[in-house]
Each structure stands twice: as structure tokens, then as C-alpha cells.
Amino acid sequence: MNKVNSLYIHIPFCNKICDYCDFTKLQYFRNFAISYLEALKDELKSYPIKDLKTIYVGGGTPTALEDDLFEELLEIIDTYTDGVQEYTFEANPESLSLSKIKMLKAHSVNRVSLGVQTTNDKILKTVNRDHSFSEVQEAIKNLREAGIDNINVDLILGLPHTSEKILKKDLKNILSLDVKHISCYGLTVNPHTVLFTKGFKEPEGDILRKYYDIVEETLTKNGFVHYEVSNWAEPGYQSEHNLTYWRNEQYYGCGLGASGYIKDIRYKNTINLSQYLTRVFVSEKEEVSERDKLTYQIMLNLRTIEGLNMSFVKNKRNVVGELIKEKLLILKDDILIPTYEGMMVLDQIILKLM
Ligand code: SF4
């Protein structure tokens, strides 16, 4: 069995619920958060976690915790941070206070991922986000002053009332912040979200494609490398934690709704807080057969420019040849690498290679 080098921890609490949100999240209540941290500590102890390379704390909104509980969370994680190379916390700009930034720094967090979504304050209000662009600027300034400059910002493409002009302005604003990493995801409108009940729709495929083209052109011109379908980074600043997933490597997942992959088992934790608090953590388990492993390998490896070793698709040489001819893949030193065009139609490529 390969070593497990990565740990994901989910903190499900948010101070305000965004209209488009489809993540595992709950309204923040102090008492729930206190009990949650106790259960999380027990769950972490139930795994033989050691010698990690990456830790990623996501949500929800980890920074929704009040300062004393935020400190407690960091202390719980301290047990596992020895030798960790990349330690990321997700944060929302409005709750990333100076005191929390100091705590992050004191506990060796060296990467922060900020939920920005758009820099247009009117659109942020429309989708019930609780921050403004000036708070993003302030948070990034404070992070940098504290010595944390490995910063990602998340953007959503296709939010209500957006346009190509607004996206171009978003990118200009984001580039002015001099961050190392930018993630851009197309808006999804799931049936149980407020956005759906308000009648908003996802952007049409060709509009979304146009948005991606704008992002690709602007960011690559500014020195970013498009290293995964939805992720761009300055050279050397790819998310090592997320690369664990895309390399099809194992990882621990702890917290409400978290997923993990250990010893050929992919598991998913319960999304029911009461159940989680009774220490029934895992709700689904999938034993990964050799065939499934190959499927995951193809699906995940082809998302990034690290690519897929030809040995995994050696019986598909004709299909591979066609995909190369169509300029959707390139072959370099026996590794198949998706082109930008390829990344945009990845589902079709994967179907052909299965
Ligand atoms: S902050 Fe994130 S997790 Fe919380 S409601 Fe908004 S989108 Fe969902």
C-alpha cells in the first residue's frame, strides 16, 4: 500500500448561506461548533495519520468559527503538522480578521484560499455573499503583511447578471492583487438551492466556454500556467494538496461530508450532524476494484498537464491517435497531456478512452 500523504478536514459552518451553495454546510451556532470540534478530534485520532505532506482545511467556512474555537481547531490539527509542506486554510474575506491571520501564521499555515467569486459588489449581494471587494483587498494585504503570500482566490464563472465585461474587470482586479493561484468554476444551479427557486439558470455551454476563453487568454498572458481544468497558478504554486486527488493518490478525509481514499476504499462521511456527533463518521464505502482504479486514473490524471501515462491506455492506441490528430491531447515522453481544447471537452475524451 502506498503511504497516505494528505489530509482534508471539513468545517461545515457558515455565517450566512450563499444562494448558489451546494456544499455540506450549516448555519454557525457556537454550541454545535464546540461539539463538532470534539467529534472531529476523535475522528482524526481514529486514523493512523502521520508524516503528512499536505493538509487542507475547507468548508463551509473555517473562518466562521469564533476566535477561541478557531484557535482550538488549529491546536487539534497541530498534532499532524510536523514536516507538512503545504498547509492550506479556506477563508472568507469578511471573517478573515487580523487575529485569525496571526493564529494561522503562528500555527504554520502557509497557504490561504479565499472565496472571492466575483469582484462586483452588486453581484455579490445578489447571491447573498457577505463581503465586498474592498474586504478582499484588505484580507490579502493583511495576509501578506503577516508573511502568508501563497494565496488562491476562487472565482465563479456565470453568476447572475454577469457579462464578459464584468469578467474582464474581475480578472483585472484579481491580477492587481498579485495572488499566486486562481481557481475558476462554472456556476452550477442545483435544484435545492435558493438560486434555483429564484429561477436563475446556469450559463449556456457556449457562453461558459467564452468565459473560459477570456480567463485562459488573460491569465496565460500574465504568466499563469493552466495546470488543471479549473486552475491556474504561477510556476511553482500549483496546489500540491489537490494534485494528490488528480494523481489518484490516497488521502484521509475527516469532518462532515468529507471524502477519503485509503487502502483501496473510497469513503464518504455522513452529512448528518447528529449522526456525526454520535461518532458514526463514515456513511458510504466503495471498494475500488482494479478496473475502477484504471477508470479513476484516466479520469483524474487527464485533468492536469501532468497527464496520463500511455501504459494505462495501451489498448486504445487508435483512439489516442485520433485525439492527438484532433489536437485534444499531445504525447510527450509517453505521457498524454490534455491541450486547452482537450480540457474543455474532457468528458468526451474520457468516454472515448474507457
Ligand atoms: S460560504 Fe461557501 S460553503 Fe458557505 S454557504 Fe457560501 S458557498 Fe456555501
Short mmCIF file of C-alpha atoms and ligand atoms in Angstrom, two decimals:
data_model
loop_
_atom_site.label_atom_id
_atom_site.label_comp_id
_atom_site.label_asym_id
_atom_site.label_seq_id
_atom_site.Cartn_x
_atom_site.Cartn_y
_atom_site.Cartn_z
CA MET A 1 0.00 0.00 0.00
CA ASN A 2 1.27 3.49 -0.81
CA LYS A 3 1.63 5.95 2.02
CA VAL A 4 -1.18 8.42 2.73
CA ASN A 5 0.39 11.87 2.47
CA SER A 6 -2.60 14.18 2.55
CA LEU A 7 -5.39 15.11 4.92
CA TYR A 8 -8.58 17.03 4.17
CA ILE A 9 -10.59 18.45 7.07
CA HIS A 10 -14.09 19.83 6.59
CA ILE A 11 -15.50 22.62 8.75
CA PRO A 12 -19.16 22.88 7.73
CA PHE A 13 -20.19 26.14 9.42
CA CYS A 14 -21.03 29.39 7.63
CA ASN A 15 -22.28 32.71 9.00
CA LYS A 16 -24.53 33.26 6.02
CA ILE A 17 -25.71 30.82 3.37
CA CYS A 18 -24.97 31.78 -0.27
CA ASP A 19 -27.81 31.41 -2.76
CA TYR A 20 -25.93 29.01 -5.05
CA CYS A 21 -24.38 26.83 -2.35
CA ASP A 22 -24.48 23.07 -2.79
CA PHE A 23 -21.70 22.18 -0.33
CA THR A 24 -22.06 20.41 3.02
CA LYS A 25 -22.69 23.42 5.24
CA LEU A 26 -24.68 24.54 8.28
CA GLN A 27 -25.57 27.85 9.86
CA TYR A 28 -22.93 28.59 12.53
CA PHE A 29 -24.01 28.05 16.14
CA ARG A 30 -21.38 28.14 18.86
CA ASN A 31 -22.66 25.09 20.74
CA PHE A 32 -22.74 22.96 17.60
CA ALA A 33 -19.22 24.08 16.75
CA ILE A 34 -17.92 23.12 20.23
CA SER A 35 -19.39 19.60 19.95
CA TYR A 36 -18.21 19.35 16.35
CA LEU A 37 -14.58 20.04 17.24
CA GLU A 38 -14.71 17.32 19.92
CA ALA A 39 -16.06 14.79 17.43
CA LEU A 40 -13.54 15.88 14.80
CA LYS A 41 -10.70 15.32 17.27
CA ASP A 42 -11.97 11.76 17.85
CA GLU A 43 -12.31 11.09 14.14
CA LEU A 44 -8.76 12.27 13.47
CA LYS A 45 -7.49 10.01 16.27
CA SER A 46 -9.24 7.02 14.67
CA TYR A 47 -6.78 7.08 11.73
CA PRO A 48 -3.04 6.30 11.85
CA ILE A 49 -2.20 9.76 10.50
CA LYS A 50 1.49 10.64 10.39
CA ASP A 51 4.22 12.18 8.22
CA LEU A 52 1.77 14.14 6.07
CA LYS A 53 2.91 16.32 3.18
CA THR A 54 -0.27 18.38 2.77
CA ILE A 55 -3.22 19.44 4.91
CA TYR A 56 -6.24 21.28 3.52
CA VAL A 57 -8.92 22.72 5.79
CA GLY A 58 -12.03 23.56 3.78
CA GLY A 59 -15.72 24.14 4.26
CA GLY A 60 -18.17 25.58 4.80
CA THR A 61 -16.16 28.46 6.13
CA PRO A 62 -13.40 27.54 8.60
CA THR A 63 -13.03 31.24 9.46
CA ALA A 64 -16.69 31.34 10.60
CA LEU A 65 -15.51 29.89 13.94
CA GLU A 66 -15.12 32.42 16.75
CA ASP A 67 -11.51 33.16 17.71
CA ASP A 68 -11.29 30.78 20.70
CA LEU A 69 -12.74 27.89 18.67
CA PHE A 70 -10.57 28.78 15.67
CA GLU A 71 -7.52 28.53 17.95
CA GLU A 72 -8.82 25.21 19.28
CA LEU A 73 -9.18 23.86 15.73
CA LEU A 74 -5.60 24.87 14.94
CA GLU A 75 -4.39 23.20 18.14
CA ILE A 76 -6.23 19.97 17.24
CA ILE A 77 -4.52 19.96 13.83
CA ASP A 78 -1.08 20.80 15.34
CA THR A 79 -0.70 17.10 16.20
CA TYR A 80 -0.42 16.34 12.48
CA THR A 81 1.57 19.28 11.08
CA ASP A 82 5.17 18.10 11.63
CA GLY A 83 7.00 18.13 8.30
CA VAL A 84 3.93 19.26 6.33
CA GLN A 85 4.97 21.16 3.20
CA GLU A 86 1.67 22.74 2.21
CA TYR A 87 -0.93 23.65 4.86
CA THR A 88 -3.97 25.43 3.43
CA PHE A 89 -6.96 27.08 5.08
CA GLU A 90 -10.02 28.21 3.19
CA ALA A 91 -11.32 31.59 4.33
CA ASN A 92 -13.99 34.10 3.51
CA PRO A 93 -12.72 37.68 3.26
CA GLU A 94 -15.22 39.12 5.78
CA SER A 95 -14.28 36.68 8.53
CA LEU A 96 -10.52 36.58 7.97
CA SER A 97 -9.72 39.03 10.77
CA LEU A 98 -6.24 40.16 11.77
CA SER A 99 -6.43 37.98 14.87
CA LYS A 100 -7.23 34.88 12.79
CA ILE A 101 -4.41 35.66 10.35
CA LYS A 102 -2.00 35.84 13.31
CA MET A 103 -3.24 32.47 14.55
CA LEU A 104 -2.82 30.92 11.10
CA LYS A 105 0.75 32.17 10.92
CA ALA A 106 1.54 31.02 14.47
CA HIS A 107 0.34 27.51 13.60
CA SER A 108 2.41 27.30 10.37
CA VAL A 109 -0.42 27.61 7.87
CA ASN A 110 1.38 28.65 4.66
CA ARG A 111 -1.42 28.86 2.09
CA VAL A 112 -4.84 30.53 2.15
CA SER A 113 -7.66 30.03 -0.31
CA LEU A 114 -10.09 32.95 -0.39
CA GLY A 115 -13.69 32.67 -1.57
CA VAL A 116 -13.96 35.77 -3.77
CA GLN A 117 -16.35 34.57 -6.55
CA THR A 118 -16.56 37.99 -8.26
CA THR A 119 -15.19 41.45 -7.51
CA ASN A 120 -18.53 43.05 -8.42
CA ASP A 121 -20.19 44.09 -5.16
CA LYS A 122 -23.70 44.23 -6.66
CA ILE A 123 -23.49 40.63 -7.89
CA LEU A 124 -22.06 39.51 -4.55
CA LYS A 125 -25.17 40.95 -2.86
CA THR A 126 -27.48 39.30 -5.41
CA VAL A 127 -26.17 35.86 -4.43
CA ASN A 128 -26.16 36.63 -0.69
CA ARG A 129 -22.40 36.77 -0.26
CA ASP A 130 -21.36 38.71 2.78
CA HIS A 131 -18.24 40.51 1.57
CA SER A 132 -17.15 43.31 -0.74
CA PHE A 133 -14.11 43.60 -2.99
CA SER A 134 -12.50 46.10 -0.61
CA GLU A 135 -12.60 43.40 2.11
CA VAL A 136 -10.80 41.05 -0.28
CA GLN A 137 -8.08 43.68 -0.83
CA GLU A 138 -7.79 44.24 2.91
CA ALA A 139 -7.60 40.50 3.70
CA ILE A 140 -4.87 39.94 1.12
CA LYS A 141 -2.88 42.93 2.34
CA ASN A 142 -3.08 41.60 5.90
CA LEU A 143 -2.10 38.07 4.86
CA ARG A 144 0.93 39.38 3.04
CA GLU A 145 1.98 41.58 5.94
CA ALA A 146 1.79 38.51 8.18
CA GLY A 147 4.07 36.63 5.77
CA ILE A 148 1.50 34.41 4.05
CA ASP A 149 1.76 35.14 0.34
CA ASN A 150 0.78 31.80 -1.15
CA ILE A 151 -2.81 32.84 -1.81
CA ASN A 152 -5.53 31.37 -4.02
CA VAL A 153 -8.73 33.11 -4.98
CA ASP A 154 -11.82 31.26 -6.16
CA LEU A 155 -13.93 32.81 -8.90
CA ILE A 156 -17.31 31.60 -10.21
CA LEU A 157 -17.99 32.00 -13.92
CA GLY A 158 -21.56 32.78 -14.95
CA LEU A 159 -23.08 34.25 -11.78
CA PRO A 160 -26.44 36.07 -12.27
CA HIS A 161 -26.16 39.43 -14.09
CA THR A 162 -22.55 38.87 -15.06
CA SER A 163 -21.13 39.57 -18.51
CA GLU A 164 -17.87 39.35 -20.44
CA LYS A 165 -17.16 42.94 -19.44
CA ILE A 166 -17.65 42.15 -15.74
CA LEU A 167 -15.46 39.05 -16.02
CA LYS A 168 -12.67 41.10 -17.65
CA LYS A 169 -12.93 43.61 -14.80
CA ASP A 170 -12.86 40.73 -12.27
CA LEU A 171 -9.66 39.40 -13.80
CA LYS A 172 -8.07 42.85 -13.88
CA ASN A 173 -8.95 43.35 -10.20
CA ILE A 174 -7.69 39.90 -9.23
CA LEU A 175 -4.42 40.36 -11.13
CA SER A 176 -3.87 43.63 -9.28
CA LEU A 177 -3.83 41.60 -6.04
CA ASP A 178 -0.79 39.65 -7.21
CA VAL A 179 -2.03 36.26 -5.96
CA LYS A 180 -0.24 33.03 -6.86
CA HIS A 181 -3.19 30.83 -7.77
CA ILE A 182 -6.65 31.35 -9.30
CA SER A 183 -9.47 28.77 -9.48
CA CYS A 184 -12.40 29.38 -11.83
CA TYR A 185 -15.50 27.19 -11.73
CA GLY A 186 -18.61 27.44 -13.87
CA LEU A 187 -21.77 28.18 -11.88
CA THR A 188 -23.95 25.15 -11.20
CA VAL A 189 -27.56 25.69 -10.16
CA ASN A 190 -28.75 22.69 -8.18
CA PRO A 191 -32.48 22.16 -7.56
CA HIS A 192 -32.43 22.66 -3.77
CA THR A 193 -30.54 25.99 -3.89
CA VAL A 194 -32.07 29.43 -3.43
CA LEU A 195 -30.74 30.43 -6.85
CA PHE A 196 -32.83 27.67 -8.41
CA THR A 197 -36.02 28.75 -6.62
CA LYS A 198 -35.36 32.32 -7.76
CA GLY A 199 -35.37 30.99 -11.34
CA PHE A 200 -31.72 31.63 -12.20
CA LYS A 201 -30.09 29.32 -14.73
CA GLU A 202 -26.58 28.08 -15.34
CA PRO A 203 -24.78 29.82 -18.21
CA GLU A 204 -25.30 28.14 -21.62
CA GLY A 205 -22.38 25.98 -22.77
CA ASP A 206 -21.13 28.40 -25.43
CA ILE A 207 -21.30 31.37 -23.05
CA LEU A 208 -19.37 29.45 -20.37
CA ARG A 209 -16.83 28.45 -23.00
CA LYS A 210 -16.39 32.11 -23.95
CA TYR A 211 -15.80 32.95 -20.27
CA TYR A 212 -13.16 30.22 -20.02
CA ASP A 213 -11.51 31.56 -23.19
CA ILE A 214 -11.28 35.02 -21.61
CA VAL A 215 -9.80 33.59 -18.40
CA GLU A 216 -7.31 31.44 -20.33
CA GLU A 217 -6.16 34.28 -22.54
CA THR A 218 -5.83 36.81 -19.72
CA LEU A 219 -4.14 34.57 -17.18
CA THR A 220 -1.68 32.85 -19.50
CA LYS A 221 -0.70 36.28 -20.86
CA ASN A 222 0.07 37.26 -17.27
CA GLY A 223 2.39 34.34 -16.56
CA PHE A 224 -0.06 31.85 -15.07
CA VAL A 225 0.08 28.19 -16.08
CA HIS A 226 -3.24 26.48 -16.77
CA TYR A 227 -2.31 23.27 -14.97
CA GLU A 228 -5.78 21.80 -14.31
CA VAL A 229 -9.17 22.21 -15.98
CA SER A 230 -10.30 24.91 -13.49
CA ASN A 231 -6.97 26.01 -12.01
CA TRP A 232 -4.22 28.44 -12.99
CA ALA A 233 -1.04 29.06 -10.99
CA GLU A 234 2.22 30.93 -11.18
CA PRO A 235 5.03 28.42 -11.84
CA GLY A 236 5.79 26.51 -8.63
CA TYR A 237 2.50 27.41 -6.95
CA GLN A 238 0.21 24.56 -8.02
CA SER A 239 -1.91 23.19 -5.19
CA GLU A 240 0.09 20.16 -4.02
CA HIS A 241 -2.90 19.00 -1.96
CA ASN A 242 -5.30 18.99 -4.88
CA LEU A 243 -2.68 17.31 -7.06
CA THR A 244 -2.98 14.35 -4.64
CA TYR A 245 -6.57 13.85 -5.85
CA TRP A 246 -5.71 14.30 -9.52
CA ARG A 247 -2.76 11.92 -9.29
CA ASN A 248 -5.21 9.34 -7.93
CA GLU A 249 -3.26 9.07 -4.68
CA GLN A 250 -4.67 8.23 -1.27
CA TYR A 251 -5.81 10.80 1.31
CA TYR A 252 -7.61 10.98 4.63
CA GLY A 253 -10.87 12.93 4.70
CA CYS A 254 -12.26 14.00 8.08
CA GLY A 255 -15.29 16.06 9.05
CA LEU A 256 -18.92 16.25 8.00
CA GLY A 257 -19.44 15.12 4.39
CA ALA A 258 -15.70 14.68 3.77
CA SER A 259 -14.43 12.00 1.38
CA GLY A 260 -11.29 9.92 1.68
CA TYR A 261 -9.37 7.19 -0.15
CA ILE A 262 -7.42 4.69 1.92
CA LYS A 263 -6.29 1.12 1.20
CA ASP A 264 -8.39 0.68 -1.95
CA ILE A 265 -11.51 2.03 -0.20
CA ARG A 266 -13.12 5.30 -1.23
CA TYR A 267 -15.37 6.50 1.58
CA LYS A 268 -17.73 9.36 2.26
CA ASN A 269 -18.64 10.71 5.68
CA THR A 270 -22.18 11.36 6.83
CA ILE A 271 -23.70 14.76 6.09
CA ASN A 272 -25.94 14.45 9.16
CA LEU A 273 -24.53 16.46 12.08
CA SER A 274 -26.39 14.49 14.81
CA GLN A 275 -25.01 11.26 13.43
CA TYR A 276 -21.52 12.73 13.18
CA LEU A 277 -21.68 13.85 16.80
CA THR A 278 -22.52 10.28 17.88
CA ARG A 279 -19.18 9.30 16.24
CA VAL A 280 -20.75 7.48 13.31
CA PHE A 281 -18.48 9.13 10.79
CA VAL A 282 -18.49 7.11 7.58
CA SER A 283 -21.75 6.65 5.70
CA GLU A 284 -20.63 5.15 2.36
CA LYS A 285 -17.75 2.90 1.35
CA GLU A 286 -16.76 1.80 -2.13
CA GLU A 287 -14.17 -0.90 -2.61
CA VAL A 288 -12.12 0.16 -5.61
CA SER A 289 -11.58 -2.76 -7.99
CA GLU A 290 -8.62 -2.89 -10.41
CA ARG A 291 -10.99 -1.82 -13.18
CA ASP A 292 -12.30 1.13 -11.12
CA LYS A 293 -8.73 2.13 -10.33
CA LEU A 294 -7.98 2.37 -14.02
CA THR A 295 -11.14 4.44 -14.57
CA TYR A 296 -10.17 6.87 -11.80
CA GLN A 297 -6.60 7.00 -13.10
CA ILE A 298 -7.77 8.07 -16.58
CA MET A 299 -10.46 10.47 -15.33
CA LEU A 300 -8.24 12.20 -12.78
CA ASN A 301 -4.81 12.22 -14.48
CA LEU A 302 -6.19 13.77 -17.63
CA ARG A 303 -7.45 16.79 -15.69
CA THR A 304 -3.93 18.16 -15.31
CA ILE A 305 -0.93 18.87 -17.51
CA GLU A 306 0.99 16.22 -15.54
CA GLY A 307 -1.11 13.96 -17.76
CA LEU A 308 -1.67 10.22 -18.05
CA ASN A 309 0.98 7.59 -18.68
CA MET A 310 0.32 5.85 -22.01
CA SER A 311 0.62 2.48 -20.25
CA PHE A 312 -2.89 2.98 -18.80
CA VAL A 313 -4.49 3.19 -22.27
CA LYS A 314 -2.15 0.95 -24.26
CA ASN A 315 -5.08 -0.97 -25.78
CA LYS A 316 -6.60 2.29 -27.08
CA ARG A 317 -3.81 3.39 -29.39
CA ASN A 318 -6.16 4.13 -32.31
CA VAL A 319 -8.43 6.34 -30.21
CA VAL A 320 -5.41 8.10 -28.72
CA GLY A 321 -4.05 8.68 -32.23
CA GLU A 322 -7.33 10.32 -33.27
CA LEU A 323 -7.42 12.53 -30.15
CA ILE A 324 -3.86 13.65 -30.88
CA LYS A 325 -4.77 14.38 -34.51
CA GLU A 326 -7.73 16.46 -33.29
CA LYS A 327 -5.28 18.41 -31.09
CA LEU A 328 -7.14 17.46 -27.90
CA LEU A 329 -4.15 15.58 -26.48
CA ILE A 330 -0.41 15.74 -27.01
CA LEU A 331 2.01 12.89 -26.39
CA LYS A 332 5.31 13.76 -24.70
CA ASP A 333 7.75 11.17 -23.32
CA ASP A 334 4.99 8.57 -23.18
CA ILE A 335 2.67 10.91 -21.24
CA LEU A 336 -0.67 12.04 -22.67
CA ILE A 337 -1.31 15.68 -21.84
CA PRO A 338 -4.60 17.49 -22.47
CA THR A 339 -4.44 20.67 -24.55
CA TYR A 340 -6.65 23.64 -23.62
CA GLU A 341 -9.20 22.41 -26.20
CA GLY A 342 -8.93 18.95 -24.66
CA MET A 343 -9.58 20.26 -21.15
CA MET A 344 -12.74 21.96 -22.42
CA VAL A 345 -14.14 18.65 -23.73
CA LEU A 346 -12.59 16.33 -21.17
CA ASP A 347 -15.75 14.29 -20.56
CA GLN A 348 -15.87 13.30 -24.23
CA ILE A 349 -12.19 12.33 -24.22
CA ILE A 350 -12.64 10.17 -21.13
CA LEU A 351 -15.66 8.42 -22.61
CA LYS A 352 -13.64 7.53 -25.69
CA LEU A 353 -10.79 6.15 -23.60
CA MET A 354 -12.93 3.97 -21.34
S1 SF4 B 1 -19.53 30.35 2.18
FE1 SF4 B 1 -19.19 28.60 0.84
S2 SF4 B 1 -19.96 26.83 1.97
FE2 SF4 B 1 -20.77 28.67 2.99
S3 SF4 B 1 -22.77 28.99 2.09
FE3 SF4 B 1 -21.34 30.20 0.88
S4 SF4 B 1 -20.68 28.87 -0.80
FE4 SF4 B 1 -21.65 27.59 0.77
#
